[in-house]
Short mmCIF file of C-alpha atoms in Angstrom, two decimals:
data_model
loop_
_atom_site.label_atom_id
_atom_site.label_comp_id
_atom_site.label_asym_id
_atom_site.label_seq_id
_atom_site.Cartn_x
_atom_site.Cartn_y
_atom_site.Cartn_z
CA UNK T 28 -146.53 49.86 29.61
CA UNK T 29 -149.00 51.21 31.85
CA UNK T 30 -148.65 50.81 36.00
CA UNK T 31 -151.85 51.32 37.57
CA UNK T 32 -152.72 51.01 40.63
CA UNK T 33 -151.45 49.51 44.00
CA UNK T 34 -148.07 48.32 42.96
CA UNK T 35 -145.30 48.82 45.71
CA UNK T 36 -141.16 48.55 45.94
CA UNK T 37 -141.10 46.73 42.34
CA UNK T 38 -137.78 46.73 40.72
CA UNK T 39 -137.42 47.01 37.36
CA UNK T 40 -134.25 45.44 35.98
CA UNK T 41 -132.38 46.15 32.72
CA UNK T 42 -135.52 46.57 30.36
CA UNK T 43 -135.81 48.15 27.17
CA UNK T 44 -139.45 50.06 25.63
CA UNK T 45 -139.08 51.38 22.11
CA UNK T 46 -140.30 52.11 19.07
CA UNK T 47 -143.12 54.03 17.92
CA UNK T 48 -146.13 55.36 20.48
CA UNK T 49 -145.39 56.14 23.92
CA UNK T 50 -143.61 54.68 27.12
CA UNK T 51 -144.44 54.16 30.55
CA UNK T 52 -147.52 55.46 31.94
CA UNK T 53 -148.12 55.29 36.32
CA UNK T 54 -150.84 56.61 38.32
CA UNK T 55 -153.17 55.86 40.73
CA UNK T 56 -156.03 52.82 39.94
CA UNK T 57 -158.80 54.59 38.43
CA UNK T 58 -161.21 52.41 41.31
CA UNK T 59 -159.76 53.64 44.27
CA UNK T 60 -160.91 50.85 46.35
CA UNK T 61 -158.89 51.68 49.59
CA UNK T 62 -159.35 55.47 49.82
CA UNK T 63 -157.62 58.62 48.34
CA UNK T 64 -154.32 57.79 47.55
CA UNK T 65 -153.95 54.90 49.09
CA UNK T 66 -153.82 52.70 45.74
CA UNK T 67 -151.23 54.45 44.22
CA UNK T 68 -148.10 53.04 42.98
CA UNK T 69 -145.20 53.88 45.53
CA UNK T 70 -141.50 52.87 45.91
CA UNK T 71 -140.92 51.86 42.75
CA UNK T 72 -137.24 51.16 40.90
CA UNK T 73 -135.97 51.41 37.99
CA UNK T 74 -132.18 50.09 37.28
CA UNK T 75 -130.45 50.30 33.90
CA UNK T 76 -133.70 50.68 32.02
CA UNK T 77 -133.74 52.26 28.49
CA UNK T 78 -136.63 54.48 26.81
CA UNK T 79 -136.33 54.87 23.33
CA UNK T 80 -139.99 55.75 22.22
CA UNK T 81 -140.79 58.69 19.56
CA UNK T 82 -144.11 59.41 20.80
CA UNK T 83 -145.08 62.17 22.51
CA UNK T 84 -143.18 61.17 26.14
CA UNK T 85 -140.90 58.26 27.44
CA UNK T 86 -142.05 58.21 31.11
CA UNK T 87 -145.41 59.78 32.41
CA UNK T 88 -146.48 60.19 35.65
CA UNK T 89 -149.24 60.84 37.59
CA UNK T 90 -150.85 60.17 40.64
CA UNK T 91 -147.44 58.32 42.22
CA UNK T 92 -144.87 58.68 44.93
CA UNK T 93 -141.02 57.61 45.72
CA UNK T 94 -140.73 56.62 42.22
CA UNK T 95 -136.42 56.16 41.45
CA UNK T 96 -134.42 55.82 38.52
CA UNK T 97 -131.05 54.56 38.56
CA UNK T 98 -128.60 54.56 35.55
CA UNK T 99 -131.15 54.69 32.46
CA UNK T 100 -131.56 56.32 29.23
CA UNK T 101 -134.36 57.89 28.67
CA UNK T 102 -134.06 59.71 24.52
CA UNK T 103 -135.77 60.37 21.53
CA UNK T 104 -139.34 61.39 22.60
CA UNK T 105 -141.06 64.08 20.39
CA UNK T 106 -142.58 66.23 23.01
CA UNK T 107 -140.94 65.37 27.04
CA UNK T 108 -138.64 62.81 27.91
CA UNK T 109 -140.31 62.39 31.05
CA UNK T 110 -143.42 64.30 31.94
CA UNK T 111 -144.81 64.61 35.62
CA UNK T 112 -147.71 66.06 36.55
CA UNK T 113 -151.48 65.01 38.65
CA UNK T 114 -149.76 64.49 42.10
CA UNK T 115 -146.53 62.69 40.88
CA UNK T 116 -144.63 63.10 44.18
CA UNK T 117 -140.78 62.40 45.22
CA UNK T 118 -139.47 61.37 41.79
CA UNK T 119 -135.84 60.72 41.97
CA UNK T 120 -133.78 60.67 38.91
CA UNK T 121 -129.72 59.09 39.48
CA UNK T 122 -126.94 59.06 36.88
CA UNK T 123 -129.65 58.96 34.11
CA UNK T 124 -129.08 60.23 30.43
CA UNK T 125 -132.03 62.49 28.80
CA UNK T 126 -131.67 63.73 25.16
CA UNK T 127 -131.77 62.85 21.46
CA UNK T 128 -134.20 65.54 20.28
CA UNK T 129 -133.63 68.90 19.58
CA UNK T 130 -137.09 69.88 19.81
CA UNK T 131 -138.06 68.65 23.30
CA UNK T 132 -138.08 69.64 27.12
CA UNK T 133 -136.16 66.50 28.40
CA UNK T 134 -138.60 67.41 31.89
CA UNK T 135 -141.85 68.59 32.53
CA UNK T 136 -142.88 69.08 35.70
CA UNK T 137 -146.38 70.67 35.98
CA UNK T 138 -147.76 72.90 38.40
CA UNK T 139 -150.00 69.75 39.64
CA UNK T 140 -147.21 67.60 40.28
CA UNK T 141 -146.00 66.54 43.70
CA UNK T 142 -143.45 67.60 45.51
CA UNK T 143 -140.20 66.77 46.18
CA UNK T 144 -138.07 66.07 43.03
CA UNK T 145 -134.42 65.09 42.21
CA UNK T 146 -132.03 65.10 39.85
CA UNK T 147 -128.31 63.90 40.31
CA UNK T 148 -125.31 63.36 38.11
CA UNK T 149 -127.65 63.64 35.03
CA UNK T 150 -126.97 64.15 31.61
CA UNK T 151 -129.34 66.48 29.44
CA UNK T 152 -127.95 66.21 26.04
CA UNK T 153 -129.80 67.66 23.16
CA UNK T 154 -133.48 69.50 23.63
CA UNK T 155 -134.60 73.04 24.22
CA UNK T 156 -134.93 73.08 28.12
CA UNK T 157 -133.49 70.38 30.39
CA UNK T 158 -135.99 70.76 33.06
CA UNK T 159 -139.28 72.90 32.92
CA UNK T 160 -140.97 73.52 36.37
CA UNK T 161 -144.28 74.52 35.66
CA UNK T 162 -146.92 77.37 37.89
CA UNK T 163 -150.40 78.56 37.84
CA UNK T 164 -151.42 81.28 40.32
CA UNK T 165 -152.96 78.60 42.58
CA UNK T 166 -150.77 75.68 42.19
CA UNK T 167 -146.89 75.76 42.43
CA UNK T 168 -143.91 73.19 43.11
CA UNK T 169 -142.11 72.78 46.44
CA UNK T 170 -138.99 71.23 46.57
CA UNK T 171 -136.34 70.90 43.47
CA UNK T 172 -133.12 69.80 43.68
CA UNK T 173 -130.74 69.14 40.88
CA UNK T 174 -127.09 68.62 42.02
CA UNK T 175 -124.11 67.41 39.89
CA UNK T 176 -125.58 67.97 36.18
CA UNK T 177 -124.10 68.29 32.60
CA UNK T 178 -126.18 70.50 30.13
CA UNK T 179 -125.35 70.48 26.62
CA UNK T 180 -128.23 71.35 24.80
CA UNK T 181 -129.55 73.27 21.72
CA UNK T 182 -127.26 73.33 18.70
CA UNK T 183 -123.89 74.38 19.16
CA UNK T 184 -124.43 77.69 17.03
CA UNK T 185 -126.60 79.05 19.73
CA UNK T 186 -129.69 78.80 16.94
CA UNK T 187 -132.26 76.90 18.96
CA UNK T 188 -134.14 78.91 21.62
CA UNK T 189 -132.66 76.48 24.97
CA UNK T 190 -132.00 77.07 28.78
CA UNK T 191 -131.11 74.42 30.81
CA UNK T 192 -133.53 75.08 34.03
CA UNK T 193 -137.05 77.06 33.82
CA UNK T 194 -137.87 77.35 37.30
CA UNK T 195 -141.49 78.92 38.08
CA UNK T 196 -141.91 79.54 41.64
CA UNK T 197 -140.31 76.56 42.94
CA UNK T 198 -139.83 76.99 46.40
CA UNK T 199 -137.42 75.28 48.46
CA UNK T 200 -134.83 74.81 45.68
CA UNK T 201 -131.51 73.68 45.52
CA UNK T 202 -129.13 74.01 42.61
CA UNK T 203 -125.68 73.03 43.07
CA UNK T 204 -122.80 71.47 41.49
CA UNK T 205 -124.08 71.29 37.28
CA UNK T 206 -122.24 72.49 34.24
CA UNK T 207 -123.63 73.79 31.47
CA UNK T 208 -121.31 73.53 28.18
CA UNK T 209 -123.10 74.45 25.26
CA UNK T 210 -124.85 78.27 23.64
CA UNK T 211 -128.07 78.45 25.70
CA UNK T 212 -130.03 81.56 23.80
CA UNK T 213 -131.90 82.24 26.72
CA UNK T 214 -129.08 81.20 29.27
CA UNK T 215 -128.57 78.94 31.49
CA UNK T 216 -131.69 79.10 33.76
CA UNK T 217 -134.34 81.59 33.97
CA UNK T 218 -136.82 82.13 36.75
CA UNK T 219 -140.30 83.32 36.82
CA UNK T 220 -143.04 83.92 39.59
CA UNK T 221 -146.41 83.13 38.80
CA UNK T 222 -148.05 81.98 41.84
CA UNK T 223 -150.33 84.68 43.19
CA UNK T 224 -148.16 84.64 46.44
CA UNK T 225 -145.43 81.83 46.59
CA UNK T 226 -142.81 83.54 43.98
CA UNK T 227 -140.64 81.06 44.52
CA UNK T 228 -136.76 80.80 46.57
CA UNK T 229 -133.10 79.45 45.23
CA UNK T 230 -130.23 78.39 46.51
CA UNK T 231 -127.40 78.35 43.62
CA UNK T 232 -123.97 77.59 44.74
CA UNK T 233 -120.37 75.54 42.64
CA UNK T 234 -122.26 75.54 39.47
CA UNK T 235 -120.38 76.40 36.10
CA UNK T 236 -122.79 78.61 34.36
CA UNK T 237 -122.57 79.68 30.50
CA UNK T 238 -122.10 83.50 30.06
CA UNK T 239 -125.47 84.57 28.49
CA UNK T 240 -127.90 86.84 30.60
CA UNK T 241 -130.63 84.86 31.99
CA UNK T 242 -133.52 86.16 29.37
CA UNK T 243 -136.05 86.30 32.47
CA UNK T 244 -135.19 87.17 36.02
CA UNK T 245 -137.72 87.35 38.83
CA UNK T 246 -136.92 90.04 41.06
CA UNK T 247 -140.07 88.79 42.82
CA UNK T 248 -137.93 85.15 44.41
CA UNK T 249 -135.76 85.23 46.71
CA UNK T 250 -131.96 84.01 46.41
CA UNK T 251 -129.37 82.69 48.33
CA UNK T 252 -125.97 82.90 46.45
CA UNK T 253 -123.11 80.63 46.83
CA UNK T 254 -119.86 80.45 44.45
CA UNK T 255 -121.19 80.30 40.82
CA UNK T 256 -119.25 81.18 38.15
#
């Protein structure tokens, strides 16, 4: 399925996509008729949906904004689960389960997505990296939070190369409340700094980390520590 274009608070209602090729697609109409941004799909829902495509992502978007989902299942992509990038702005993710591949990261969000992202009382089962937040020198992401999560990913022998959170120079996030429960080889979250001059700030606090050093820690972010464990 592919939304493009002008398409505003649609609801989406128990629906399944599956099988073989890719998912849903949304960006802006490639005629933009009313101006910059203007035709771009906004305030979209999606309730109790489930993705179950093995190509190369379940959900991609682009050029988009105040895009929810509530409740769905979202597995078995070979590449991302959901992949965000080209302006894809305020997506909020609720209560949603991501997983069934150990090869994947469940999230990509690239440097050129929006801003603005959330993740709540999410489940990232299976996969290499729950969420990957991506940075160039020039172009970084502002505003991350993911509150109330359960990571279990890799294999439970610790043999697959996983962290639950790659965070490149995110600024303004917030990381509270999540659990991770399985062998992350790299540990739970790693941070790096690649933006020539936005290195990125986090604010940690409740979560239930796994033991294993953080394989990269950037000493150039700032952090604001609450009560991990």
């Amino acid at each position: 399925l592919s939304i493009i274009g002008k398409m505003i608070h649609s609801h989406f209602t128990d629906c399944r996509f599956g099988g073989t090729g890719r998912g849903v697609k949304i960006s802006t109409d490639f005629v933009q008729t009313y101006g910059t941004g203007s035709d771009r799909p906004q305030g979209m829902t999606f309730n109790s949906c489930h993705w179950m495509c093995t190509g190369s992502w379940n959900i991609y978007g682009l050029s988009s904004l105040f895009i929810t989902f509530q409740g769905c299942w979202i597995v078995e992509a070979t590449t991302n689960n959901v992949l965000l990038d080209g302006e894809a702005g305020n997506y909020l993710f609720s209560a949603c389960y991501f997983g069934g591949n150990n090869a994947i990261t469940n999230v990509l969000i690239q440097s050129g997505a929006g801003n603005g992202h959330t993740f709540t009382g999410c489940n990232f089962n299976y996969g290499n990296k729950g969420i990957h937040v991506v940075a160039t020198s020039s172009e970084q992401v502002d505003g991350l939070i993911v509150q109330g999560c359960f990571f279990s990913l890799g294999l439970a022998d610790g043999t697959n190369p996983s962290t639950s959170l790659q965070l490149d120079s995110v600024s303004n996030c917030v990381i509270t409340d999540n659990i991770d429960r399985q062998a992350p080889t790299q540990g739970s979250w790693v941070t790096q700094s690649t933006h020539s001059s936005i290195k990125g700030d986090y604010r940690f606090d409740n979560n239930a980390w796994h033991t294993v050093t953080p394989a990269t820690f950037s000493t150039a972010a700032a952090y604001y520590w609450g009560s991990d464990t």
